[in-house]
GROMACS .gro file of C-alpha atoms in nm:
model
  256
    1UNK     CA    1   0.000   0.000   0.000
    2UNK     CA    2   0.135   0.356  -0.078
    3UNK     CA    3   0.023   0.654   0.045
    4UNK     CA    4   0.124   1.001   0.002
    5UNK     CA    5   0.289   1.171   0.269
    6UNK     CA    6   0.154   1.540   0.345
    7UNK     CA    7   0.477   1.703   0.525
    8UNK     CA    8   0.548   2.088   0.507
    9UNK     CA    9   0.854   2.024   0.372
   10UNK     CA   10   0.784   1.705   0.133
   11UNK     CA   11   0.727   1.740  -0.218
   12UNK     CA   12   0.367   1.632  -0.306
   13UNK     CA   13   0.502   1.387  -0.527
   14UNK     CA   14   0.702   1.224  -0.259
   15UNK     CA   15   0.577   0.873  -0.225
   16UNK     CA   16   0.669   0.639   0.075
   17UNK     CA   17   0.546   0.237   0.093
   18UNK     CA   18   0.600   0.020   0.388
   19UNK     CA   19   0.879  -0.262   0.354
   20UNK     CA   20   1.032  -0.512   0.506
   21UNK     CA   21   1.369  -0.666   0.499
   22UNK     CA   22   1.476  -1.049   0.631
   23UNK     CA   23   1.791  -1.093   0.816
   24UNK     CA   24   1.951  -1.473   0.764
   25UNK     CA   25   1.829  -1.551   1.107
   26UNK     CA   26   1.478  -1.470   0.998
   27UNK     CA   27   1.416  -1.167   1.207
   28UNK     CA   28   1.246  -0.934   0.973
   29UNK     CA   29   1.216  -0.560   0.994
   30UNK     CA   30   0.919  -0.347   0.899
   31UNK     CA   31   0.985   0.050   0.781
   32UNK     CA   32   0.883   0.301   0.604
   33UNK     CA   33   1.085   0.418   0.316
   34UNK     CA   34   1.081   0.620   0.009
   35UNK     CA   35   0.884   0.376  -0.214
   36UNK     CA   36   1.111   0.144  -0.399
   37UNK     CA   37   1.429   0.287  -0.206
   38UNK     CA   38   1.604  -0.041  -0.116
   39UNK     CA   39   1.696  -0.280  -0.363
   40UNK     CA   40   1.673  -0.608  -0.166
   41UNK     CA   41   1.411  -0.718   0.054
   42UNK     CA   42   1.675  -1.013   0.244
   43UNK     CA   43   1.955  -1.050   0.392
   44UNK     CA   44   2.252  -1.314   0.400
   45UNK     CA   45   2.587  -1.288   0.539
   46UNK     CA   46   2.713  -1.361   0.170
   47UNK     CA   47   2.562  -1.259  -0.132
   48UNK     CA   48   2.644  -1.014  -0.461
   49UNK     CA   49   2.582  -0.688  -0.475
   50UNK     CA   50   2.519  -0.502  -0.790
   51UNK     CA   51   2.800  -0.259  -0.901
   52UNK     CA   52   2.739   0.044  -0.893
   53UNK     CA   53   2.731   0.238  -1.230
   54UNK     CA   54   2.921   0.539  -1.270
   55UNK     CA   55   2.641   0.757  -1.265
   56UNK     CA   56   2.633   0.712  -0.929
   57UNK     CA   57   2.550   1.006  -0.678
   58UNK     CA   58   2.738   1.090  -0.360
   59UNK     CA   59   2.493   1.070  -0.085
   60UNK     CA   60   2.544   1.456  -0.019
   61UNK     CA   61   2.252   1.575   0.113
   62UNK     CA   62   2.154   1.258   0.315
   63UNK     CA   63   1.806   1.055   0.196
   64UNK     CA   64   1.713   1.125  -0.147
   65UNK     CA   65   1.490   1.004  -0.395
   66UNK     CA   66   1.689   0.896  -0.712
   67UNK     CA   67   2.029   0.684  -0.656
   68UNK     CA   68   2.040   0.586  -0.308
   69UNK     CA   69   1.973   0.205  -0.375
   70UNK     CA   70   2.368   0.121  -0.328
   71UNK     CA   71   2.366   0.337   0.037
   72UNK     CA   72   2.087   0.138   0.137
   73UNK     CA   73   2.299  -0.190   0.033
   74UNK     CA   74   2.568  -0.033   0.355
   75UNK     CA   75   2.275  -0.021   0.561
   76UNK     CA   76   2.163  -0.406   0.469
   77UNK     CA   77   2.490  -0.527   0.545
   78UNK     CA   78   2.533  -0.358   0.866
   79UNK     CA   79   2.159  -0.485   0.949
   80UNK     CA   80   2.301  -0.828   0.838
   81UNK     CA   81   2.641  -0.760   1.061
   82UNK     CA   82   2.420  -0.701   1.391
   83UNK     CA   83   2.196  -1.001   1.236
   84UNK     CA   84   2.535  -1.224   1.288
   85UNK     CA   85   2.645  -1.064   1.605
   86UNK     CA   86   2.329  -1.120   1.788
   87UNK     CA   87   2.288  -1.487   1.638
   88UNK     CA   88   2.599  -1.637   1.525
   89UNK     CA   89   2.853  -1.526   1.752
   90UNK     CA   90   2.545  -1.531   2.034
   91UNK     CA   91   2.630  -1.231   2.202
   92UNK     CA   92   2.272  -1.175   2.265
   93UNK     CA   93   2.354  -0.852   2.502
   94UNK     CA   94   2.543  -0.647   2.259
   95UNK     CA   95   2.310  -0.372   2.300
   96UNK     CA   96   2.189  -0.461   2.672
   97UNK     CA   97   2.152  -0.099   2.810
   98UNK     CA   98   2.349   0.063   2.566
   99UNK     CA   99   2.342   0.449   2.451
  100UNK     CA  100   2.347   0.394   2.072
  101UNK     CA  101   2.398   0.603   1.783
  102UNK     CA  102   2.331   0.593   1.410
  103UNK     CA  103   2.509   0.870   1.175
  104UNK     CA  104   2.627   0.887   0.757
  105UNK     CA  105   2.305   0.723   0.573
  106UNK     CA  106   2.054   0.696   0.828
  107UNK     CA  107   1.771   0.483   0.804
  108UNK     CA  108   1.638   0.391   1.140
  109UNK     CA  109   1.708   0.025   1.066
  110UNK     CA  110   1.994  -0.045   1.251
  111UNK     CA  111   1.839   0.187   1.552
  112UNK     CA  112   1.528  -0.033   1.542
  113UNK     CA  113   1.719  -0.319   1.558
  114UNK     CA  114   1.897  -0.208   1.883
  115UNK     CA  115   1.621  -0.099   2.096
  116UNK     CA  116   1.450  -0.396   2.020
  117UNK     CA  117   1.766  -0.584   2.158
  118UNK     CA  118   1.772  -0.391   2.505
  119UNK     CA  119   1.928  -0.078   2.387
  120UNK     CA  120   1.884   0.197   2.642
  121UNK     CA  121   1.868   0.519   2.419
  122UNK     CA  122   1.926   0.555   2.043
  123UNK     CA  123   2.011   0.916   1.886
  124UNK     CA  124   1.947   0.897   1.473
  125UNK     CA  125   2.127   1.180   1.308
  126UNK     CA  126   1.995   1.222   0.929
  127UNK     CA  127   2.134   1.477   0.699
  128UNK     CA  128   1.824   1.491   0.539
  129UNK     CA  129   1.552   1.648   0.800
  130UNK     CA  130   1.270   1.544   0.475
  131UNK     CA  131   1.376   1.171   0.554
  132UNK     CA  132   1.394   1.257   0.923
  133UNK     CA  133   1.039   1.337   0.936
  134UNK     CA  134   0.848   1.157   0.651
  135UNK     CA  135   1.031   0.751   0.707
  136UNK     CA  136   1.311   0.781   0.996
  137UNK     CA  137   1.076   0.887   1.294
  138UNK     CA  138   0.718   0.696   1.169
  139UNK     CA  139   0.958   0.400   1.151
  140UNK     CA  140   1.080   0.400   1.467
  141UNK     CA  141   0.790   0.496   1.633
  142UNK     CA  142   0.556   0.264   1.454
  143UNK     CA  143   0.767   0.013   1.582
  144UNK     CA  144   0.820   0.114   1.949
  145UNK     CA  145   0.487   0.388   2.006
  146UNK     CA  146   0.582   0.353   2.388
  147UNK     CA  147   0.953   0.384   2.386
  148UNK     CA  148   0.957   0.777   2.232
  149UNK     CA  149   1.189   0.889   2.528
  150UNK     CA  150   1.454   0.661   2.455
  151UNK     CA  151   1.432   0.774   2.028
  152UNK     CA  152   1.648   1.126   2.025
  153UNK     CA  153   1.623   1.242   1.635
  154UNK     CA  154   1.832   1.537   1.504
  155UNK     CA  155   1.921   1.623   1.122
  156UNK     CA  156   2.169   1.878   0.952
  157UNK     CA  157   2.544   1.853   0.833
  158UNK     CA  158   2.723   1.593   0.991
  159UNK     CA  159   2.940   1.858   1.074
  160UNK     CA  160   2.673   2.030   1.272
  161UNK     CA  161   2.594   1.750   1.470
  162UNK     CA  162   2.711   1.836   1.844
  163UNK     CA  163   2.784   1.549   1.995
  164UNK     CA  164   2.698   1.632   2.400
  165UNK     CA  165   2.719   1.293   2.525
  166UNK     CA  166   2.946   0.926   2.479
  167UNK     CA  167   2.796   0.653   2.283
  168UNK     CA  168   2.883   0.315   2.335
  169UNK     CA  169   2.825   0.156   1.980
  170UNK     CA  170   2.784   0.397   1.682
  171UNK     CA  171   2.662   0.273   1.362
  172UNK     CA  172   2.770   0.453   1.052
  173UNK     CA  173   2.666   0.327   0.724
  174UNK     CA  174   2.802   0.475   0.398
  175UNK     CA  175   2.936   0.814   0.636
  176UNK     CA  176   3.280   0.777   0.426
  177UNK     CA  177   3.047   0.840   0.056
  178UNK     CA  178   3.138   1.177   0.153
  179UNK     CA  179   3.396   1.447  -0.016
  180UNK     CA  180   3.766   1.351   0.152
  181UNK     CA  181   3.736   1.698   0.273
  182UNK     CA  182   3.496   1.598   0.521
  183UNK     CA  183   3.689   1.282   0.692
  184UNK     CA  184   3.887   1.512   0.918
  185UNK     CA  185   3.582   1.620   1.069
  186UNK     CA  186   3.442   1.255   1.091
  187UNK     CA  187   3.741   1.159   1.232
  188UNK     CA  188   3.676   1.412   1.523
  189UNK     CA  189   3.282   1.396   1.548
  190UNK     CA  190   3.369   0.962   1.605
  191UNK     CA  191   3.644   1.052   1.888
  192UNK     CA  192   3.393   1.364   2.023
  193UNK     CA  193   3.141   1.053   2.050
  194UNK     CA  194   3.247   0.725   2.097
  195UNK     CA  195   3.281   0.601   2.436
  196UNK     CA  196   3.642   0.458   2.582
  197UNK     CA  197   3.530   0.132   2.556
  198UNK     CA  198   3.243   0.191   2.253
  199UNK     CA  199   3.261   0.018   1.886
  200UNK     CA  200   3.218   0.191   1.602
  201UNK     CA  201   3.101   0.009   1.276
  202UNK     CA  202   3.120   0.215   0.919
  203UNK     CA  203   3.010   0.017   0.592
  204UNK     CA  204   3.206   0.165   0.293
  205UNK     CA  205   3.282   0.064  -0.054
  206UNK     CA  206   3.654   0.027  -0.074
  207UNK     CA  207   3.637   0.311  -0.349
  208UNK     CA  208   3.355   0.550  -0.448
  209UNK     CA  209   3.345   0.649  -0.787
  210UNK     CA  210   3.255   1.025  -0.743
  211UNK     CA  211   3.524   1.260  -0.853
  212UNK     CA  212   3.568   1.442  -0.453
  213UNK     CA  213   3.465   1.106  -0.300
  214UNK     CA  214   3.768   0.943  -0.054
  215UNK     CA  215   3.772   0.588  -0.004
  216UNK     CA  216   3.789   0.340   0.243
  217UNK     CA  217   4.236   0.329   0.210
  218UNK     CA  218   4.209   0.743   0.277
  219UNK     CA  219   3.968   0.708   0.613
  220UNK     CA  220   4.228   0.384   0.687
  221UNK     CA  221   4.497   0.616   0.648
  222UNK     CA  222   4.367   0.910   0.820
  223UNK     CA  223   4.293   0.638   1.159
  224UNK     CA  224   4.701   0.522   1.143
  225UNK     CA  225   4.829   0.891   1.134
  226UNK     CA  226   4.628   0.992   1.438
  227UNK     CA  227   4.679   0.659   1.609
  228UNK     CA  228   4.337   0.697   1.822
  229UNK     CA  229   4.154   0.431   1.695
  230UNK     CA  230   4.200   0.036   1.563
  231UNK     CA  231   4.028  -0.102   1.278
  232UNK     CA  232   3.898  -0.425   1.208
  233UNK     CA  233   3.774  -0.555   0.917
  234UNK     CA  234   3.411  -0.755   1.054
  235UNK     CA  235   3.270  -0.836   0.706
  236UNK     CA  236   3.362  -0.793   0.348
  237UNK     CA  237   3.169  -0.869  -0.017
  238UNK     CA  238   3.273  -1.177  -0.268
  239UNK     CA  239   3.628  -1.075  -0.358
  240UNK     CA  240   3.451  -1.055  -0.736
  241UNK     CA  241   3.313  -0.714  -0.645
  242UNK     CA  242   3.512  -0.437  -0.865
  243UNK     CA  243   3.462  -0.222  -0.562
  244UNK     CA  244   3.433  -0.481  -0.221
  245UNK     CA  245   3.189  -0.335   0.031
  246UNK     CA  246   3.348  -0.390   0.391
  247UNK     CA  247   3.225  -0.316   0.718
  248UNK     CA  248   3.497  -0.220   0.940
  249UNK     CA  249   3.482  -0.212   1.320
  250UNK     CA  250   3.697   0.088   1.542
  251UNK     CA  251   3.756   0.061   1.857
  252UNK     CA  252   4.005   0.315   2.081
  253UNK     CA  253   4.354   0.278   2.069
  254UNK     CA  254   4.390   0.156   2.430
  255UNK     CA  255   4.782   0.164   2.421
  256UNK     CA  256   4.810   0.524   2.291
   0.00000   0.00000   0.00000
């Protein structure tokens, strides 16, 4: 069923459908979306992605309407990656009264999926405030109407976003599909954020193909010259890919 969503600030044309996507373990998700926005509907730990073409956009300003379908493929993996967490490796209270943030293409997925694991408060940060208001928030509160004071929902530059408080996990899809100019500041807004003993997971191509884009090597290189955070690669695409997907996890740099 589609409807058309009557926000101030939505076009009139702006059309969102309700959707739902399977994780392997068979948990399935319910949200609202842009209609048609995601390309895939389930979830395994291993599967292909389609490339994408080189009319790609950079995700710029957040949630839009035409090429978004590979950002929402970070966002299924990561889905998938908590998917794996929570039922493969059985650590069943990742999220067990954690303060949890999602930031870079925001969704509400992977938000949804931690307050329904025990999370204690989730902040969603969209650059987009038209996908903040028409799928992000009816989402998350379709899903939990009773939990609204534990659902904090800002939108705006990620630059803008002043980060008041720690986070123990932070979920990041596609936030390096951003000009290289921009990965200093990322670099900051994650140690501004994440807690001394939080985990950070970003999905990223290993290369984007817009012209200003950095890649997944520059935001590597950018974490060894400030020595404040280790990665860890948690996930990666069939090695066929022309551009891999990987999710990679950061955690402080105890030792420095």
């Amino acid at each position: 069923s589609v409807m058309v969503l009557s926000h101030n600030s939505t076009p009139a044309s702006l059309q969102s459908q309700l959707s739902t996507l399977t994780l392997e373990s068979g948990t399935s998700i319910s949200y609202i979306s842009a209609a048609g926005a995601n390309p895939r509907s389930e979830t395994r730990s291993h599967y292909d992605y389609d490339e994408p073409s080189l009319h790609s956009k950079r995700r710029g300003s957040g949630y839009t309407l035409h090429d978004d379908s590979d950002d929402w493929e970070g966002v299924n993996a990561i889905c998938q990656l908590i998917d794996t967490i929570m039922h493969v490796e059985r650590e069943y209270d990742f999220f067990e009264n954690k303060n949890v943030l999602e930031i870079g293409f925001s969704t509400g997925l992977p938000s949804l999926l931690a307050l329904g694991k025990g999370a204690n408060e989730v902040a969603v940060h969209s650059q987009s405030p038209t996908a903040l208001e028409c799928f992000i928030r009816p989402t998350l509160h379709r899903a939990f109407p009773t939990l609204s004071s534990r659902i904090k929902l800002s939108s705006g530059e990620i630059i803008d976003s002043r980060l008041n408080k720690k986070f123990d996990v932070i979920l990041a899809p596609e936030i390096l599909n951003s000009p290289r100019s921009e990965y200093d500041e990322i670099h900051s807004m994650l140690d501004r954020g994440l807690a001394d003993d939080g985990v950070c997971f970003i999905s990223s191509r290993t290369t984007y193909l817009s012209n200003d884009s950095g890649s997944l090597i520059d935001f590597l290189s950018l974490l060894a010259k400030h020595r404040k955070f280790v990665p860890l690669i948690r996930w990666c695409s069939l090695s066929s890919d022309i551009h891999p997907r990987q999710i990679i996890q950061i955690t402080r740099n105890l030792n420095y």
